[in-house]
């Protein structure tokens, strides 16, 4: 199985404030949907609760929670390891947030799909964990007006 992270992040590492995304970039949302459709997405409970319409359609939704046992349209596991063990061998699994889940997943991840936003938010309380860039190769970088789509693959 290939484990990937998909994240939109400001240059200062900020990814959220009060359990909401910092930016609304339609092209980023389209890219997220195109990349994750037909795959498994893994998220923490707070990330799930931030979704406006519940489980993401046309994807297997896995939510990590120690307090909620059942969520309509989702499989619920208490740990990332247990969740990943439930996934198929040949599939690409997307870790979609939040901060704690990203931190747990980084050591296992083979690819990062990053939308890097070139302006810092006014406020943030969730940040993407620091990574050692020496462990990653930038395989794709597409510049846009105010942000970039970047793909990193583990060396």
PDB file of C-alpha atoms in Angstrom:
ATOM      1  CA  UNK A   1       0.000   0.000   0.000  1.00  0.00           C
ATOM      2  CA  UNK A   2       1.167   3.540  -0.691  1.00  0.00           C
ATOM      3  CA  UNK A   3       0.489   6.001   2.111  1.00  0.00           C
ATOM      4  CA  UNK A   4       0.227   9.622   1.002  1.00  0.00           C
ATOM      5  CA  UNK A   5      -0.480  12.896   2.728  1.00  0.00           C
ATOM      6  CA  UNK A   6      -2.518  15.615   1.069  1.00  0.00           C
ATOM      7  CA  UNK A   7      -2.383  19.039   2.701  1.00  0.00           C
ATOM      8  CA  UNK A   8      -2.854  22.763   2.000  1.00  0.00           C
ATOM      9  CA  UNK A   9      -0.362  24.729   4.056  1.00  0.00           C
ATOM     10  CA  UNK A  10       0.828  28.309   4.394  1.00  0.00           C
ATOM     11  CA  UNK A  11       4.566  28.959   4.147  1.00  0.00           C
ATOM     12  CA  UNK A  12       4.731  29.189   7.955  1.00  0.00           C
ATOM     13  CA  UNK A  13       3.292  25.660   8.263  1.00  0.00           C
ATOM     14  CA  UNK A  14      -0.219  26.764   9.257  1.00  0.00           C
ATOM     15  CA  UNK A  15      -3.023  24.423   8.178  1.00  0.00           C
ATOM     16  CA  UNK A  16      -6.064  25.461  10.205  1.00  0.00           C
ATOM     17  CA  UNK A  17      -7.793  27.677  12.709  1.00  0.00           C
ATOM     18  CA  UNK A  18     -10.647  26.620  14.986  1.00  0.00           C
ATOM     19  CA  UNK A  19     -11.042  23.349  13.099  1.00  0.00           C
ATOM     20  CA  UNK A  20     -11.460  25.036   9.715  1.00  0.00           C
ATOM     21  CA  UNK A  21      -9.264  25.327   6.642  1.00  0.00           C
ATOM     22  CA  UNK A  22      -7.413  28.619   6.384  1.00  0.00           C
ATOM     23  CA  UNK A  23      -8.051  29.242   2.693  1.00  0.00           C
ATOM     24  CA  UNK A  24     -10.753  28.517   0.154  1.00  0.00           C
ATOM     25  CA  UNK A  25      -8.965  27.862  -3.141  1.00  0.00           C
ATOM     26  CA  UNK A  26     -11.343  26.261  -5.676  1.00  0.00           C
ATOM     27  CA  UNK A  27      -8.519  24.780  -7.763  1.00  0.00           C
ATOM     28  CA  UNK A  28      -7.027  23.170  -4.649  1.00  0.00           C
ATOM     29  CA  UNK A  29     -10.399  21.654  -3.737  1.00  0.00           C
ATOM     30  CA  UNK A  30     -10.749  20.269  -7.290  1.00  0.00           C
ATOM     31  CA  UNK A  31      -7.242  18.785  -7.074  1.00  0.00           C
ATOM     32  CA  UNK A  32      -8.047  17.218  -3.689  1.00  0.00           C
ATOM     33  CA  UNK A  33     -11.184  15.631  -5.112  1.00  0.00           C
ATOM     34  CA  UNK A  34      -9.468  14.390  -8.295  1.00  0.00           C
ATOM     35  CA  UNK A  35      -6.612  12.803  -6.346  1.00  0.00           C
ATOM     36  CA  UNK A  36      -8.712  11.158  -3.621  1.00  0.00           C
ATOM     37  CA  UNK A  37     -11.820   9.926  -5.523  1.00  0.00           C
ATOM     38  CA  UNK A  38     -11.916   6.139  -5.496  1.00  0.00           C
ATOM     39  CA  UNK A  39      -9.363   5.894  -2.676  1.00  0.00           C
ATOM     40  CA  UNK A  40      -9.379   5.618   1.089  1.00  0.00           C
ATOM     41  CA  UNK A  41      -9.071   8.842   3.085  1.00  0.00           C
ATOM     42  CA  UNK A  42      -7.966   8.753   6.716  1.00  0.00           C
ATOM     43  CA  UNK A  43      -8.717  11.632   9.070  1.00  0.00           C
ATOM     44  CA  UNK A  44      -8.971  12.490  12.714  1.00  0.00           C
ATOM     45  CA  UNK A  45     -12.315  13.057  14.416  1.00  0.00           C
ATOM     46  CA  UNK A  46     -12.004  16.855  14.360  1.00  0.00           C
ATOM     47  CA  UNK A  47     -11.221  16.855  10.643  1.00  0.00           C
ATOM     48  CA  UNK A  48     -14.312  14.715  10.056  1.00  0.00           C
ATOM     49  CA  UNK A  49     -16.435  17.082  12.152  1.00  0.00           C
ATOM     50  CA  UNK A  50     -15.197  20.023  10.048  1.00  0.00           C
ATOM     51  CA  UNK A  51     -16.525  18.494   6.807  1.00  0.00           C
ATOM     52  CA  UNK A  52     -19.640  20.419   5.746  1.00  0.00           C
ATOM     53  CA  UNK A  53     -21.568  17.390   4.454  1.00  0.00           C
ATOM     54  CA  UNK A  54     -20.194  14.472   6.441  1.00  0.00           C
ATOM     55  CA  UNK A  55     -18.391  11.585   4.760  1.00  0.00           C
ATOM     56  CA  UNK A  56     -16.689  12.421   1.466  1.00  0.00           C
ATOM     57  CA  UNK A  57     -18.553  10.747  -1.412  1.00  0.00           C
ATOM     58  CA  UNK A  58     -16.948   8.142  -3.674  1.00  0.00           C
ATOM     59  CA  UNK A  59     -14.200   7.405  -1.138  1.00  0.00           C
ATOM     60  CA  UNK A  60     -13.776   5.040   1.747  1.00  0.00           C
ATOM     61  CA  UNK A  61     -13.756   7.337   4.779  1.00  0.00           C
ATOM     62  CA  UNK A  62     -11.797   6.261   7.837  1.00  0.00           C
ATOM     63  CA  UNK A  63     -12.087   8.345  10.999  1.00  0.00           C
ATOM     64  CA  UNK A  64      -9.723   7.962  13.936  1.00  0.00           C
ATOM     65  CA  UNK A  65     -11.514   8.405  17.241  1.00  0.00           C
ATOM     66  CA  UNK A  66     -11.331   7.071  20.763  1.00  0.00           C
ATOM     67  CA  UNK A  67     -14.685   8.607  21.737  1.00  0.00           C
ATOM     68  CA  UNK A  68     -17.025   8.074  18.765  1.00  0.00           C
ATOM     69  CA  UNK A  69     -17.660   4.437  17.814  1.00  0.00           C
ATOM     70  CA  UNK A  70     -20.029   4.766  14.835  1.00  0.00           C
ATOM     71  CA  UNK A  71     -20.214   7.420  12.109  1.00  0.00           C
ATOM     72  CA  UNK A  72     -22.559   7.071   9.146  1.00  0.00           C
ATOM     73  CA  UNK A  73     -20.635   6.419   5.945  1.00  0.00           C
ATOM     74  CA  UNK A  74     -17.316   5.932   7.758  1.00  0.00           C
ATOM     75  CA  UNK A  75     -15.208   3.202   9.264  1.00  0.00           C
ATOM     76  CA  UNK A  76     -14.006   4.200  12.736  1.00  0.00           C
ATOM     77  CA  UNK A  77     -10.740   3.000  14.288  1.00  0.00           C
ATOM     78  CA  UNK A  78      -8.980   3.959  17.494  1.00  0.00           C
ATOM     79  CA  UNK A  79      -5.478   4.088  15.976  1.00  0.00           C
ATOM     80  CA  UNK A  80      -3.770   4.921  12.709  1.00  0.00           C
ATOM     81  CA  UNK A  81      -2.045   1.533  12.698  1.00  0.00           C
ATOM     82  CA  UNK A  82      -5.366  -0.302  13.049  1.00  0.00           C
ATOM     83  CA  UNK A  83      -6.907   1.828  10.285  1.00  0.00           C
ATOM     84  CA  UNK A  84      -4.028   1.213   7.874  1.00  0.00           C
ATOM     85  CA  UNK A  85      -4.123  -2.514   8.626  1.00  0.00           C
ATOM     86  CA  UNK A  86      -7.726  -2.519   7.313  1.00  0.00           C
ATOM     87  CA  UNK A  87      -6.642  -1.130   3.913  1.00  0.00           C
ATOM     88  CA  UNK A  88      -5.901  -3.181   0.811  1.00  0.00           C
ATOM     89  CA  UNK A  89      -2.343  -4.055  -0.115  1.00  0.00           C
ATOM     90  CA  UNK A  90      -2.158  -2.306  -3.509  1.00  0.00           C
ATOM     91  CA  UNK A  91      -4.108   0.862  -2.816  1.00  0.00           C
ATOM     92  CA  UNK A  92      -3.046   4.464  -2.250  1.00  0.00           C
ATOM     93  CA  UNK A  93      -4.331   5.718   1.103  1.00  0.00           C
ATOM     94  CA  UNK A  94      -4.589   9.467   1.692  1.00  0.00           C
ATOM     95  CA  UNK A  95      -4.011  10.996   5.126  1.00  0.00           C
ATOM     96  CA  UNK A  96      -6.091  14.203   5.060  1.00  0.00           C
ATOM     97  CA  UNK A  97      -5.602  15.646   8.556  1.00  0.00           C
ATOM     98  CA  UNK A  98      -5.444  16.996  11.082  1.00  0.00           C
ATOM     99  CA  UNK A  99      -2.221  17.979  12.756  1.00  0.00           C
ATOM    100  CA  UNK A 100      -1.962  14.971  15.117  1.00  0.00           C
ATOM    101  CA  UNK A 101      -2.743  12.456  12.373  1.00  0.00           C
ATOM    102  CA  UNK A 102      -0.184  14.054  10.043  1.00  0.00           C
ATOM    103  CA  UNK A 103       2.415  13.865  12.818  1.00  0.00           C
ATOM    104  CA  UNK A 104       1.706  10.155  13.402  1.00  0.00           C
ATOM    105  CA  UNK A 105       1.713   9.337   9.681  1.00  0.00           C
ATOM    106  CA  UNK A 106       4.888  11.152   8.545  1.00  0.00           C
ATOM    107  CA  UNK A 107       7.258   8.234   9.291  1.00  0.00           C
ATOM    108  CA  UNK A 108       5.118   5.881   7.133  1.00  0.00           C
ATOM    109  CA  UNK A 109       4.365   8.207   4.227  1.00  0.00           C
ATOM    110  CA  UNK A 110       5.836   7.710   0.751  1.00  0.00           C
ATOM    111  CA  UNK A 111       4.337  10.815  -0.912  1.00  0.00           C
ATOM    112  CA  UNK A 112       3.160  14.301   0.047  1.00  0.00           C
ATOM    113  CA  UNK A 113       0.750  16.250  -2.148  1.00  0.00           C
ATOM    114  CA  UNK A 114       1.224  19.805  -0.935  1.00  0.00           C
ATOM    115  CA  UNK A 115      -0.562  23.003  -1.829  1.00  0.00           C
ATOM    116  CA  UNK A 116       1.844  25.651  -0.574  1.00  0.00           C
ATOM    117  CA  UNK A 117       0.119  29.000  -0.045  1.00  0.00           C
ATOM    118  CA  UNK A 118       2.407  32.009  -0.302  1.00  0.00           C
ATOM    119  CA  UNK A 119       0.738  34.178   2.314  1.00  0.00           C
ATOM    120  CA  UNK A 120       0.551  33.683   6.039  1.00  0.00           C
ATOM    121  CA  UNK A 121      -2.871  33.566   7.682  1.00  0.00           C
ATOM    122  CA  UNK A 122      -3.951  36.130  10.237  1.00  0.00           C
ATOM    123  CA  UNK A 123      -4.576  33.364  12.770  1.00  0.00           C
ATOM    124  CA  UNK A 124      -3.752  29.668  13.002  1.00  0.00           C
ATOM    125  CA  UNK A 125      -3.832  27.039  15.712  1.00  0.00           C
ATOM    126  CA  UNK A 126      -2.953  23.921  13.709  1.00  0.00           C
ATOM    127  CA  UNK A 127       0.359  23.377  11.924  1.00  0.00           C
ATOM    128  CA  UNK A 128       1.847  20.760   9.654  1.00  0.00           C
ATOM    129  CA  UNK A 129       4.734  18.959  11.351  1.00  0.00           C
ATOM    130  CA  UNK A 130       8.284  19.859  10.353  1.00  0.00           C
ATOM    131  CA  UNK A 131       9.835  17.361   7.962  1.00  0.00           C
ATOM    132  CA  UNK A 132      13.452  16.771   7.058  1.00  0.00           C
ATOM    133  CA  UNK A 133      13.518  17.954   3.442  1.00  0.00           C
ATOM    134  CA  UNK A 134      16.682  15.871   2.870  1.00  0.00           C
ATOM    135  CA  UNK A 135      14.455  12.769   3.009  1.00  0.00           C
ATOM    136  CA  UNK A 136      12.278  13.946   0.120  1.00  0.00           C
ATOM    137  CA  UNK A 137      12.583  14.581  -3.626  1.00  0.00           C
ATOM    138  CA  UNK A 138      10.405  17.271  -5.192  1.00  0.00           C
ATOM    139  CA  UNK A 139       8.987  15.492  -8.237  1.00  0.00           C
ATOM    140  CA  UNK A 140       6.396  18.077  -9.312  1.00  0.00           C
ATOM    141  CA  UNK A 141       6.040  21.819  -8.782  1.00  0.00           C
ATOM    142  CA  UNK A 142       3.296  23.763 -10.548  1.00  0.00           C
ATOM    143  CA  UNK A 143       3.228  27.489  -9.813  1.00  0.00           C
ATOM    144  CA  UNK A 144      -0.107  29.256  -9.574  1.00  0.00           C
ATOM    145  CA  UNK A 145      -1.049  32.812  -8.620  1.00  0.00           C
ATOM    146  CA  UNK A 146      -0.365  32.912  -4.874  1.00  0.00           C
ATOM    147  CA  UNK A 147       0.246  29.196  -4.330  1.00  0.00           C
ATOM    148  CA  UNK A 148       1.990  26.125  -5.747  1.00  0.00           C
ATOM    149  CA  UNK A 149       1.093  22.482  -6.163  1.00  0.00           C
ATOM    150  CA  UNK A 150       4.093  20.417  -5.071  1.00  0.00           C
ATOM    151  CA  UNK A 151       4.604  16.694  -4.905  1.00  0.00           C
ATOM    152  CA  UNK A 152       7.315  15.208  -2.704  1.00  0.00           C
ATOM    153  CA  UNK A 153       8.362  11.562  -2.897  1.00  0.00           C
ATOM    154  CA  UNK A 154      10.389   9.912  -0.160  1.00  0.00           C
ATOM    155  CA  UNK A 155      13.961   9.163  -1.222  1.00  0.00           C
TER     156      UNK A 155
END
